Amino acid sequence: QVQLVESGGGLVQAGGSLRLSCVVSGRTWGTSVMAWFRQAPGKEREFVGLISWSGRNSFYEEPVKGRFTISIEHAKNTMYLQMNSLKPEDTAVYYCAAGSQFQGTRAAYDYWGQGTQVTVSS
């Protein structure tokens, strides 16, 4: 019903910036929340932040607060994750997700992108 296509990952040095994109297609009725998660090798997938589809409400986990910003460009059906002041510990596969609950748990999201690798070198 809903398809998510993620892009924008790559290799960047510590202190640099990247912007990830997540294009949403298909039926979006009932989908009111978008989120970003990340998963490093050997670790569980963790919540990064979320945004209401309207863009009026957002929330970020403490490790990225003040450095990452989530936004939505409705004309392009695209959610972005702007990542600034990147640290080596930000290295992970980043996933976008769509759901209907304003929560930071994996179970709250029904649709997922394929993931994009972000590598931050020191």
Coordinates of N, CA, C and O in Angstrom, one line a residue:
Q1 N 0.8 -1.2 0.0 CA 0.0 0.0 0.0 C 0.9 1.3 0.0 O 0.6 2.2 -0.7
V2 N 1.9 1.3 0.9 CA 2.8 2.4 1.0 C 4.2 1.9 0.7 O 4.6 0.9 1.2
Q3 N 4.9 2.6 -0.2 CA 6.3 2.3 -0.5 C 7.2 3.4 -0.1 O 6.8 4.6 -0.3
L4 N 8.3 3.1 0.4 CA 9.3 4.0 0.9 C 10.6 3.8 0.2 O 11.1 2.6 0.2
V5 N 11.2 4.8 -0.4 CA 12.5 4.6 -1.1 C 13.4 5.6 -0.5 O 13.2 6.8 -0.6
E6 N 14.5 5.1 0.1 CA 15.5 5.9 0.8 C 16.7 6.0 0.0 O 17.2 5.1 -0.7
S7 N 17.4 7.2 0.1 CA 18.6 7.4 -0.5 C 19.4 8.5 0.2 O 18.9 9.1 1.1
G8 N 20.7 8.7 -0.2 CA 21.5 9.8 0.3 C 22.6 9.4 1.2 O 23.4 10.2 1.7
G9 N 22.7 8.1 1.6 CA 23.8 7.7 2.4 C 25.1 7.7 1.7 O 25.2 7.9 0.5
G10 N 26.2 7.6 2.5 CA 27.5 7.7 2.0 C 28.6 7.8 3.0 O 28.3 7.5 4.2
L11 N 29.8 8.1 2.6 CA 30.9 8.2 3.5 C 31.2 9.7 3.8 O 31.3 10.5 2.8
V12 N 31.4 10.0 5.0 CA 31.6 11.4 5.4 C 32.6 11.4 6.6 O 32.6 10.5 7.4
Q13 N 33.4 12.5 6.7 CA 34.3 12.6 7.8 C 33.6 13.2 9.0 O 32.6 13.9 8.8
A14 N 34.1 12.9 10.2 CA 33.5 13.4 11.4 C 33.4 14.9 11.3 O 34.3 15.6 10.9
G15 N 32.3 15.5 11.7 CA 32.0 16.9 11.7 C 31.3 17.3 10.4 O 30.8 18.5 10.3
G16 N 31.2 16.4 9.4 CA 30.5 16.7 8.2 C 29.0 16.6 8.3 O 28.5 16.3 9.3
S17 N 28.4 16.7 7.1 CA 27.0 16.6 7.0 C 26.5 15.8 5.9 O 27.2 15.6 4.9
L18 N 25.3 15.2 6.0 CA 24.6 14.4 5.0 C 23.2 14.7 5.1 O 22.6 15.0 6.2
R19 N 22.4 14.6 4.0 CA 21.0 14.7 4.0 C 20.4 13.4 3.4 O 20.7 13.1 2.2
L20 N 19.6 12.7 4.1 CA 19.0 11.5 3.6 C 17.6 11.8 3.2 O 16.9 12.7 3.7
S21 N 17.1 11.1 2.1 CA 15.8 11.4 1.6 C 15.0 10.1 1.6 O 15.5 9.0 1.5
C22 N 13.7 10.2 1.8 CA 12.7 9.1 1.8 C 11.5 9.5 1.0 O 10.7 10.3 1.5
V23 N 11.4 8.9 -0.2 CA 10.2 9.2 -1.0 C 9.1 8.3 -0.7 O 9.3 7.1 -0.7
V24 N 7.9 8.8 -0.5 CA 6.7 8.1 -0.1 C 5.8 8.0 -1.3 O 5.5 9.0 -2.0
S25 N 5.3 6.8 -1.7 CA 4.4 6.6 -2.7 C 3.3 5.6 -2.3 O 3.5 4.9 -1.3
G26 N 2.2 5.4 -3.1 CA 1.1 4.6 -2.8 C 0.1 5.3 -1.9 O 0.2 6.5 -1.8
R27 N -0.8 4.5 -1.4 CA -1.9 5.1 -0.6 C -1.3 5.5 0.8 O -0.7 4.7 1.5
T28 N -1.6 6.7 1.1 CA -1.1 7.3 2.4 C -2.2 7.5 3.4 O -1.9 7.9 4.6
W29 N -3.4 7.1 3.1 CA -4.5 7.2 4.1 C -4.2 6.4 5.3 O -3.9 5.2 5.2
G30 N -4.3 6.9 6.5 CA -4.0 6.2 7.7 C -2.5 6.3 8.1 O -2.1 5.8 9.2
T31 N -1.7 6.8 7.2 CA -0.3 7.1 7.6 C -0.1 8.5 8.0 O -0.2 9.4 7.1
S32 N 0.2 8.7 9.2 CA 0.2 10.1 9.7 C 1.6 10.4 10.4 O 1.8 11.5 10.8
V33 N 2.4 9.4 10.6 CA 3.7 9.6 11.3 C 4.8 9.0 10.4 O 4.7 7.9 9.9
M34 N 5.9 9.7 10.3 CA 7.1 9.2 9.6 C 8.3 9.3 10.6 O 8.3 10.1 11.5
A35 N 9.2 8.3 10.5 CA 10.3 8.2 11.5 C 11.5 7.7 10.8 O 11.5 7.2 9.7
W36 N 12.6 8.0 11.5 CA 13.9 7.4 11.1 C 14.5 6.5 12.2 O 14.4 6.9 13.4
F37 N 15.0 5.4 11.8 CA 15.7 4.5 12.7 C 17.1 4.2 12.1 O 17.3 4.5 11.0
R38 N 17.9 3.7 12.9 CA 19.3 3.3 12.5 C 19.7 2.0 13.2 O 19.3 1.7 14.3
Q39 N 20.6 1.3 12.5 CA 21.1 0.0 13.0 C 22.6 -0.1 12.7 O 23.0 -0.2 11.5
A40 N 23.4 -0.2 13.7 CA 24.8 -0.4 13.6 C 25.1 -1.9 13.7 O 24.3 -2.7 14.2
P41 N 26.2 -2.3 13.1 CA 26.6 -3.8 13.1 C 26.6 -4.3 14.6 O 27.2 -3.7 15.4
G42 N 25.9 -5.4 14.8 CA 25.9 -6.1 16.1 C 25.0 -5.4 17.1 O 25.0 -5.8 18.3
K43 N 24.3 -4.4 16.7 CA 23.4 -3.7 17.6 C 21.9 -3.8 17.1 O 21.7 -4.0 15.9
E44 N 21.0 -3.5 18.0 CA 19.6 -3.5 17.7 C 19.3 -2.2 16.9 O 19.9 -1.2 17.1
R45 N 18.2 -2.3 16.1 CA 17.7 -1.1 15.4 C 17.2 -0.1 16.5 O 16.4 -0.5 17.3
E46 N 17.6 1.1 16.4 CA 17.2 2.1 17.4 C 16.5 3.3 16.7 O 16.8 3.6 15.6
F47 N 15.7 3.9 17.5 CA 14.9 5.0 17.0 C 15.8 6.3 17.0 O 16.6 6.5 17.9
V48 N 15.6 7.1 16.0 CA 16.3 8.3 15.8 C 15.4 9.5 16.0 O 15.7 10.4 16.8
G49 N 14.3 9.5 15.4 CA 13.4 10.6 15.5 C 12.1 10.4 14.6 O 12.1 9.5 13.8
L50 N 11.1 11.3 14.8 CA 9.9 11.2 14.1 C 9.3 12.5 13.8 O 9.7 13.5 14.4
I51 N 8.4 12.5 12.8 CA 7.7 13.8 12.5 C 6.3 13.4 12.0 O 6.0 12.4 11.4
S52 N 5.3 14.2 12.4 CA 4.0 14.0 11.9 C 4.0 14.4 10.4 O 4.8 15.2 9.9
W53 N 3.1 13.8 9.6 CA 3.1 14.1 8.2 C 2.8 15.5 7.9 O 3.3 16.1 6.9
S54 N 2.1 16.2 8.8 CA 1.8 17.6 8.6 C 3.0 18.4 8.8 O 3.1 19.6 8.4
G55 N 4.0 17.9 9.5 CA 5.2 18.6 9.8 C 5.1 19.5 11.1 O 6.1 20.1 11.5
R56 N 4.0 19.4 11.7 CA 3.8 20.3 12.9 C 4.4 19.8 14.2 O 4.7 20.6 15.1
N57 N 4.6 18.5 14.2 CA 5.2 17.9 15.5 C 6.4 17.0 15.1 O 6.3 16.3 14.1
S58 N 7.4 17.1 15.9 CA 8.6 16.2 15.8 C 9.2 15.9 17.1 O 8.9 16.6 18.1
F59 N 10.0 14.8 17.1 CA 10.7 14.4 18.3 C 12.0 13.7 18.0 O 12.0 13.0 17.0
Y60 N 13.0 13.9 18.8 CA 14.3 13.4 18.5 C 14.9 12.7 19.7 O 14.7 13.2 20.9
E61 N 15.6 11.6 19.6 CA 16.3 11.0 20.7 C 17.5 11.8 21.1 O 18.0 12.6 20.2
E62 N 17.8 11.7 22.3 CA 18.8 12.6 22.9 C 20.2 12.6 22.1 O 20.8 13.6 22.0
P63 N 20.7 11.4 21.7 CA 22.0 11.4 21.0 C 22.1 12.2 19.7 O 23.2 12.6 19.4
V64 N 20.9 12.5 19.1 CA 21.0 13.3 17.9 C 20.3 14.7 18.0 O 20.4 15.5 17.1
K65 N 19.8 14.9 19.1 CA 19.1 16.2 19.4 C 20.1 17.4 19.2 O 21.1 17.4 19.7
G66 N 19.6 18.3 18.4 CA 20.5 19.5 18.1 C 21.4 19.3 16.9 O 22.0 20.3 16.4
R67 N 21.6 18.1 16.4 CA 22.4 17.8 15.3 C 21.6 17.4 14.1 O 22.0 17.7 12.9
F68 N 20.6 16.6 14.3 CA 19.7 16.1 13.2 C 18.4 16.8 13.1 O 17.9 17.2 14.2
T69 N 17.9 17.0 11.9 CA 16.6 17.7 11.7 C 15.8 16.9 10.7 O 16.3 16.5 9.6
I70 N 14.5 16.6 11.1 CA 13.6 15.9 10.2 C 12.7 16.9 9.6 O 12.1 17.7 10.3
S71 N 12.4 16.8 8.3 CA 11.5 17.7 7.6 C 10.7 17.0 6.6 O 11.1 15.9 6.2
I72 N 9.6 17.6 6.1 CA 8.8 17.0 5.0 C 8.6 18.0 4.0 O 8.2 19.2 4.3
E73 N 8.7 17.6 2.7 CA 8.4 18.5 1.6 C 7.2 17.8 0.9 O 7.4 16.8 0.1
H74 N 6.0 18.3 1.2 CA 4.8 17.7 0.7 C 4.7 17.6 -0.8 O 4.2 16.6 -1.4
A75 N 5.2 18.6 -1.5 CA 5.1 18.7 -3.0 C 5.8 17.5 -3.6 O 5.5 17.1 -4.7
K76 N 6.8 17.0 -2.9 CA 7.6 15.9 -3.5 C 7.4 14.6 -2.7 O 8.0 13.6 -3.0
N77 N 6.4 14.6 -1.8 CA 6.2 13.4 -1.0 C 7.4 12.8 -0.4 O 7.7 11.6 -0.4
T78 N 8.3 13.7 0.2 CA 9.6 13.3 0.6 C 9.8 13.8 2.0 O 9.6 14.9 2.4
M79 N 10.4 12.9 2.8 CA 10.9 13.2 4.2 C 12.4 13.2 4.1 O 13.0 12.4 3.5
Y80 N 13.0 14.1 4.8 CA 14.4 14.3 4.9 C 14.9 14.1 6.3 O 14.3 14.4 7.3
L81 N 16.2 13.7 6.4 CA 16.9 13.7 7.6 C 18.2 14.4 7.3 O 19.1 13.9 6.7
Q82 N 18.3 15.7 7.8 CA 19.5 16.5 7.7 C 20.4 16.1 8.9 O 20.0 16.4 10.1
M83 N 21.6 15.7 8.6 CA 22.5 15.3 9.7 C 23.7 16.2 9.7 O 24.5 16.2 8.7
N84 N 23.9 16.9 10.7 CA 25.1 17.8 10.8 C 26.0 17.3 12.0 O 25.5 16.6 12.9
S85 N 27.2 17.8 12.0 CA 28.1 17.5 13.1 C 28.2 16.0 13.3 O 28.1 15.5 14.5
L86 N 28.4 15.3 12.3 CA 28.3 13.8 12.3 C 29.5 13.3 13.1 O 30.6 13.8 13.1
K87 N 29.2 12.2 13.9 CA 30.2 11.5 14.7 C 30.4 10.1 14.3 O 29.5 9.5 13.7
P88 N 31.6 9.5 14.5 CA 31.7 8.1 14.1 C 30.6 7.2 14.7 O 30.3 6.2 14.0
E89 N 30.1 7.5 15.9 CA 29.1 6.6 16.5 C 27.7 6.8 15.7 O 26.8 6.0 16.1
D90 N 27.6 7.7 14.8 CA 26.4 7.8 14.0 C 26.5 6.8 12.8 O 25.5 6.6 12.1
T91 N 27.6 6.1 12.6 CA 27.7 5.1 11.6 C 26.7 4.0 11.8 O 26.6 3.4 12.8
A92 N 25.8 3.8 10.7 CA 24.8 2.8 10.8 C 24.1 2.7 9.5 O 24.3 3.6 8.6
V93 N 23.2 1.7 9.3 CA 22.2 1.7 8.2 C 21.0 2.5 8.7 O 20.5 2.2 9.8
Y94 N 20.6 3.5 8.0 CA 19.5 4.3 8.3 C 18.2 3.9 7.6 O 18.3 3.7 6.3
Y95 N 17.1 3.7 8.3 CA 15.9 3.3 7.7 C 14.8 4.4 7.9 O 14.7 4.9 9.0
C96 N 14.0 4.6 6.9 CA 12.8 5.4 7.1 C 11.6 4.5 7.3 O 11.6 3.4 6.9
A97 N 10.6 5.0 8.0 CA 9.4 4.2 8.3 C 8.2 5.1 8.4 O 8.2 6.3 8.6
A98 N 7.0 4.4 8.1 CA 5.7 5.1 8.2 C 4.7 4.3 9.0 O 4.7 3.1 9.0
G99 N 3.9 5.1 9.8 CA 2.9 4.4 10.6 C 1.8 5.4 11.0 O 1.6 6.5 10.3
S100 N 1.1 5.1 12.0 CA 0.0 5.9 12.5 C 0.1 6.2 14.0 O -0.9 6.8 14.5
Q101 N 1.1 5.9 14.6 CA 1.3 6.1 16.1 C 2.5 7.0 16.3 O 3.5 6.8 15.7
F102 N 2.3 7.9 17.2 CA 3.3 8.9 17.5 C 4.2 8.3 18.6 O 4.3 8.7 19.8
Q103 N 5.0 7.2 18.2 CA 5.8 6.5 19.1 C 7.2 6.2 18.5 O 7.3 6.1 17.2
G104 N 8.2 5.9 19.3 CA 9.5 5.6 18.8 C 9.9 4.1 18.9 O 11.0 3.8 19.2
T105 N 8.9 3.2 18.7 CA 9.1 1.8 18.8 C 8.9 1.2 17.4 O 8.1 1.7 16.6
R106 N 9.7 0.1 17.1 CA 9.6 -0.5 15.8 C 8.2 -1.0 15.5 O 7.7 -0.9 14.3
A107 N 7.5 -1.5 16.5 CA 6.2 -2.1 16.3 C 5.1 -1.1 15.9 O 4.1 -1.4 15.4
A108 N 5.4 0.2 16.1 CA 4.5 1.3 15.7 C 4.4 1.6 14.2 O 3.5 2.3 13.8
Y109 N 5.4 1.0 13.5 CA 5.5 1.4 12.1 C 5.2 0.2 11.2 O 5.7 -0.9 11.4
D110 N 4.4 0.4 10.2 CA 3.9 -0.6 9.3 C 4.7 -0.7 8.0 O 4.7 -1.8 7.4
Y111 N 5.4 0.3 7.6 CA 6.1 0.3 6.3 C 7.5 0.8 6.5 O 7.8 1.7 7.3
W112 N 8.5 0.2 5.8 CA 9.9 0.5 5.9 C 10.6 0.7 4.6 O 10.2 0.0 3.6
G113 N 11.6 1.5 4.6 CA 12.4 1.6 3.4 C 13.5 0.5 3.4 O 13.6 -0.3 4.4
Q114 N 14.3 0.5 2.4 CA 15.3 -0.5 2.2 C 16.6 -0.3 3.1 O 17.4 -1.2 3.2
G115 N 16.8 0.9 3.5 CA 17.9 1.3 4.3 C 19.0 1.9 3.4 O 19.2 1.5 2.3
T116 N 19.8 2.8 4.0 CA 20.9 3.4 3.3 C 22.1 3.5 4.3 O 21.9 3.9 5.5
Q117 N 23.3 3.2 3.9 CA 24.4 3.1 4.7 C 25.0 4.5 4.9 O 25.3 5.2 4.0
V118 N 25.3 4.9 6.2 CA 26.0 6.1 6.5 C 27.2 5.7 7.3 O 27.1 5.0 8.3
T119 N 28.4 6.1 6.8 CA 29.6 5.8 7.4 C 30.4 7.1 7.7 O 30.6 7.9 6.8
V120 N 30.7 7.3 9.0 CA 31.4 8.5 9.5 C 32.8 8.1 9.9 O 32.9 7.3 10.9
S121 N 33.8 8.6 9.3 CA 35.2 8.3 9.6 C 35.7 9.4 10.5 O 35.3 10.6 10.5
S122 N 36.8 9.0 11.2 CA 37.4 10.0 12.1 C 38.7 10.5 11.5 O 39.3 11.5 12.0

